Coordinates of C-alpha atoms in Angstrom, one line a residue:
M1 CA 127.8 165.1 140.6
N2 CA 130.0 166.7 137.9
H3 CA 128.9 165.5 134.4
T4 CA 131.6 167.4 132.5
T5 CA 135.3 166.7 132.0
R6 CA 138.0 169.2 132.8
S7 CA 137.9 170.1 129.1
G8 CA 134.3 171.2 129.5
R9 CA 132.8 168.3 127.3
P10 CA 130.0 166.1 128.7
A11 CA 131.7 163.2 130.5
L12 CA 131.5 159.7 129.1
T13 CA 131.6 156.6 131.2
R14 CA 131.0 152.9 130.7
P15 CA 127.2 152.0 131.0
D16 CA 127.8 150.9 134.6
G17 CA 129.2 154.3 135.5
T18 CA 132.8 153.2 135.8
P19 CA 135.7 155.0 133.8
L20 CA 136.2 153.9 130.2
R21 CA 139.3 151.9 129.6
V22 CA 141.7 152.7 126.8
L23 CA 144.9 151.1 125.7
V24 CA 147.4 153.3 123.8
V25 CA 149.9 151.3 121.6
D26 CA 152.8 153.3 120.1
D27 CA 156.5 152.8 120.1
D28 CA 157.2 156.5 120.5
P29 CA 157.1 157.0 124.3
D30 CA 156.6 160.7 124.1
L31 CA 153.6 160.4 121.8
A32 CA 152.1 157.7 123.9
E33 CA 152.5 159.8 127.0
V34 CA 150.9 162.8 125.4
L35 CA 148.0 160.7 124.1
S36 CA 147.6 159.1 127.5
G37 CA 147.5 162.5 129.2
A38 CA 144.7 163.7 126.8
L39 CA 142.6 160.6 127.5
R40 CA 143.1 160.8 131.3
Y41 CA 141.9 164.4 131.0
E42 CA 138.6 162.9 129.9
G43 CA 138.5 160.9 133.1
W44 CA 139.3 157.6 131.4
Q45 CA 141.6 154.8 132.7
V46 CA 144.6 154.5 130.4
R47 CA 147.5 152.1 129.9
T48 CA 150.3 152.2 127.3
A49 CA 152.3 149.7 125.4
G50 CA 155.3 150.2 123.1
D51 CA 155.1 147.0 121.0
G52 CA 152.7 144.3 120.0
A53 CA 153.6 141.7 122.6
S54 CA 153.3 144.1 125.5
A55 CA 150.0 145.4 123.9
V56 CA 148.4 142.0 124.1
T57 CA 149.6 141.5 127.7
A58 CA 148.2 144.9 128.7
A59 CA 144.9 144.2 126.9
R60 CA 144.5 140.9 128.9
A61 CA 145.0 142.8 132.1
L62 CA 143.0 146.0 131.3
M63 CA 140.2 144.5 129.0
P64 CA 140.0 147.8 127.2
D65 CA 136.9 149.3 125.7
A66 CA 139.0 151.0 123.0
V67 CA 142.6 150.7 121.7
V68 CA 144.6 153.5 119.9
L69 CA 146.9 151.4 117.8
D70 CA 149.9 152.4 115.7
V71 CA 150.2 150.5 112.4
M72 CA 154.0 150.4 112.6
L73 CA 155.4 148.6 115.7
P74 CA 158.9 147.3 116.3
D75 CA 158.0 143.6 116.6
T76 CA 155.0 143.3 114.4
D77 CA 152.3 145.4 112.6
G78 CA 149.1 146.8 114.1
F79 CA 147.0 144.5 112.0
A80 CA 148.4 141.4 113.6
V81 CA 147.9 142.9 117.0
L82 CA 144.3 143.7 116.1
R83 CA 143.6 140.1 115.2
T84 CA 144.9 139.0 118.6
L85 CA 143.1 141.7 120.5
H86 CA 139.8 140.5 119.0
T87 CA 140.4 137.1 120.5
V88 CA 141.0 138.8 123.9
K89 CA 138.0 141.1 123.6
P90 CA 135.9 140.7 120.4
D91 CA 134.0 144.0 120.8
V92 CA 136.9 146.3 121.5
C93 CA 136.9 149.5 119.4
V94 CA 140.1 150.1 117.5
L95 CA 141.4 153.5 116.3
F96 CA 144.4 153.1 114.0
L97 CA 147.3 155.6 113.7
T98 CA 148.7 155.7 110.2
A99 CA 151.2 157.7 108.2
R100 CA 149.7 160.5 106.2
D101 CA 150.6 158.9 102.8
A102 CA 150.0 155.3 103.7
V103 CA 146.6 154.9 101.9
E104 CA 147.1 151.1 101.7
D105 CA 147.5 151.0 105.5
R106 CA 144.2 152.8 106.1
I107 CA 142.4 150.4 103.7
A108 CA 144.1 147.4 105.3
G109 CA 143.2 148.7 108.8
I110 CA 139.5 149.0 108.1
T111 CA 139.5 145.7 106.2
A112 CA 141.2 144.0 109.2
G113 CA 138.4 145.1 111.5
G114 CA 139.6 148.5 112.7
D115 CA 136.8 151.0 113.4
D116 CA 138.5 154.2 112.3
Y117 CA 141.9 155.8 111.7
V118 CA 143.7 159.1 112.1
T119 CA 146.7 160.1 110.1
K120 CA 150.0 161.5 111.6
P121 CA 150.5 164.2 112.5
F122 CA 147.1 164.6 114.2
S123 CA 145.5 166.8 116.8
L124 CA 144.8 165.4 120.2
E125 CA 141.3 166.9 120.0
E126 CA 140.7 164.8 116.8
V127 CA 141.8 161.5 118.5
V128 CA 139.6 162.2 121.6
A129 CA 136.6 163.1 119.4
R130 CA 137.0 160.0 117.2
L131 CA 137.2 157.8 120.3
R132 CA 134.2 159.3 121.9
G133 CA 132.2 158.8 118.7
L134 CA 133.3 155.1 118.4
L135 CA 132.5 154.3 122.0
R136 CA 129.1 155.8 121.9
R137 CA 128.2 154.2 118.6
A138 CA 129.3 150.8 119.9
G139 CA 127.1 151.2 123.0
M140 CA 130.1 151.1 125.3
A141 CA 129.8 154.6 126.6
R142 CA 127.1 156.9 127.9
R143 CA 126.8 160.3 129.6
P144 CA 125.8 160.0 133.3
D145 CA 123.0 162.4 132.8
E146 CA 121.3 160.8 129.8
G147 CA 118.4 158.4 129.9
P148 CA 118.6 154.7 129.1
L149 CA 119.2 153.6 125.5
L150 CA 116.4 152.0 123.6
T151 CA 117.5 148.4 123.1
V152 CA 115.7 145.6 121.1
G153 CA 117.9 142.6 120.7
A154 CA 121.2 143.7 119.0
L155 CA 119.6 147.0 117.9
V156 CA 120.4 150.0 120.1
M157 CA 119.2 153.6 119.7
D158 CA 120.7 156.6 121.5
E159 CA 117.9 159.1 121.3
E160 CA 119.9 162.0 122.4
A161 CA 122.9 161.4 120.1
R162 CA 120.4 160.3 117.3
E163 CA 122.6 157.2 116.7
V164 CA 121.5 153.7 115.9
T165 CA 123.7 150.6 115.9
R166 CA 123.1 146.9 115.3
A167 CA 125.6 144.5 116.9
G168 CA 127.9 147.6 117.2
G169 CA 127.7 148.6 113.6
L170 CA 126.5 152.1 112.9
I171 CA 123.3 152.5 110.9
E172 CA 122.8 155.8 109.1
L173 CA 119.2 156.9 109.0
S174 CA 117.3 159.9 107.7
P175 CA 115.3 161.9 110.2
T176 CA 112.0 160.2 109.1
E177 CA 113.6 156.8 109.2
F178 CA 114.9 157.5 112.7
E179 CA 111.4 158.5 113.9
L180 CA 109.8 155.5 112.4
L181 CA 112.4 153.1 113.9
R182 CA 112.0 154.9 117.3
F183 CA 108.3 154.2 117.3
L184 CA 108.9 150.6 116.4
M185 CA 111.6 150.2 119.1
R186 CA 109.4 151.8 121.8
N187 CA 106.8 149.1 121.0
P188 CA 108.7 145.9 120.5
R189 CA 106.7 142.7 119.7
R190 CA 103.6 144.9 119.3
V191 CA 101.9 144.9 115.9
L192 CA 101.5 148.5 114.8
S193 CA 99.0 149.4 112.1
K194 CA 99.7 151.8 109.2
A195 CA 97.2 154.2 110.7
Q196 CA 99.1 154.2 114.0
I197 CA 102.4 154.7 112.3
L198 CA 101.1 157.5 110.1
D199 CA 99.6 159.3 113.1
R200 CA 102.7 158.9 115.2
V201 CA 105.5 159.5 112.7
W202 CA 103.8 161.8 110.1
S203 CA 100.9 163.1 112.1
Y204 CA 98.6 162.4 109.2
D205 CA 95.0 161.2 109.3
F206 CA 94.8 157.8 107.7
G207 CA 93.5 157.9 104.2
G208 CA 95.3 157.0 101.0
R209 CA 98.8 157.4 102.4
A210 CA 99.5 153.8 103.3
H211 CA 102.2 153.7 100.5
V212 CA 104.3 156.2 102.5
V213 CA 104.5 153.8 105.4
E214 CA 105.3 150.9 103.1
L215 CA 108.0 152.9 101.4
Y216 CA 109.8 153.9 104.6
I217 CA 109.5 150.4 106.0
S218 CA 111.3 149.1 102.9
Y219 CA 114.0 151.8 103.4
L220 CA 114.4 150.7 107.1
R221 CA 114.6 147.0 106.1
K222 CA 117.5 147.7 103.7
K223 CA 119.4 149.4 106.5
V224 CA 118.5 147.5 109.6
D225 CA 117.9 144.0 108.2
A226 CA 120.3 143.8 105.2
G227 CA 122.2 140.5 105.2
R228 CA 121.0 139.6 108.8
E229 CA 118.1 137.9 110.5
P230 CA 115.0 140.1 109.9
M231 CA 113.8 142.2 112.8
I232 CA 111.1 144.1 111.0
H233 CA 108.1 141.8 110.1
T234 CA 104.9 142.4 108.1
V235 CA 101.7 141.0 109.7
R236 CA 99.4 140.7 106.7
G237 CA 96.3 142.8 107.1
A238 CA 97.4 144.2 110.4
G239 CA 100.6 146.2 110.1
Y240 CA 104.3 145.8 111.2
V241 CA 106.1 144.5 114.2
L242 CA 109.7 144.7 115.4
K243 CA 111.1 141.6 117.0
P244 CA 114.6 141.1 118.5
G245 CA 117.2 139.7 116.2
S246 CA 120.2 137.6 117.3
R247 CA 122.8 139.8 115.7

């Protein structure tokens, strides 16, 4: 099986192996066609729309994994379209296209729930790269040759890409934080002692270094559990345990 695209990049598919679905929304038919061609080159299923109303209709038919969405449309703006798209498919990834000098558009797009943006004029390579990154971080795409993702509740770790998300939101971790979380995720619901963690993550013999574990557990909690149902729990006198969270 060929695991690369015609561009030579590793192929990305949906987790079930079917082609990723992308909707391109732009009122410039030439630009929409060029974008569509670049995405089809990745092996993805692509549809286009030239205005907000047809974008919503196309989204209901396609149920896209991602949408490339121009902010300025003839019948409405991209932000209104985004709100409707989220009622059709709440987890869809959205990449906004904005004018170079429209800083307020970029801020409004992210505030409205967009995942990323590129400014016009842009390179096709940049759009493709941004989409690949968004889809992988959201857990909607994987390479056919990579192993399964580590998943505990809404927490997902892609060990190869070294990316962690919770409910689709990217969590930035240091290398040590990543290794600590990986050990916890490989042993969900299991109480791990500080000695076990030190041995696995730091390769230290236990002795006077418990504060290192406590410190990095606190770092992880600030990133993984901030403002959400806690997943990392302390078992007094025994160690730490990772349990699935609802979101």
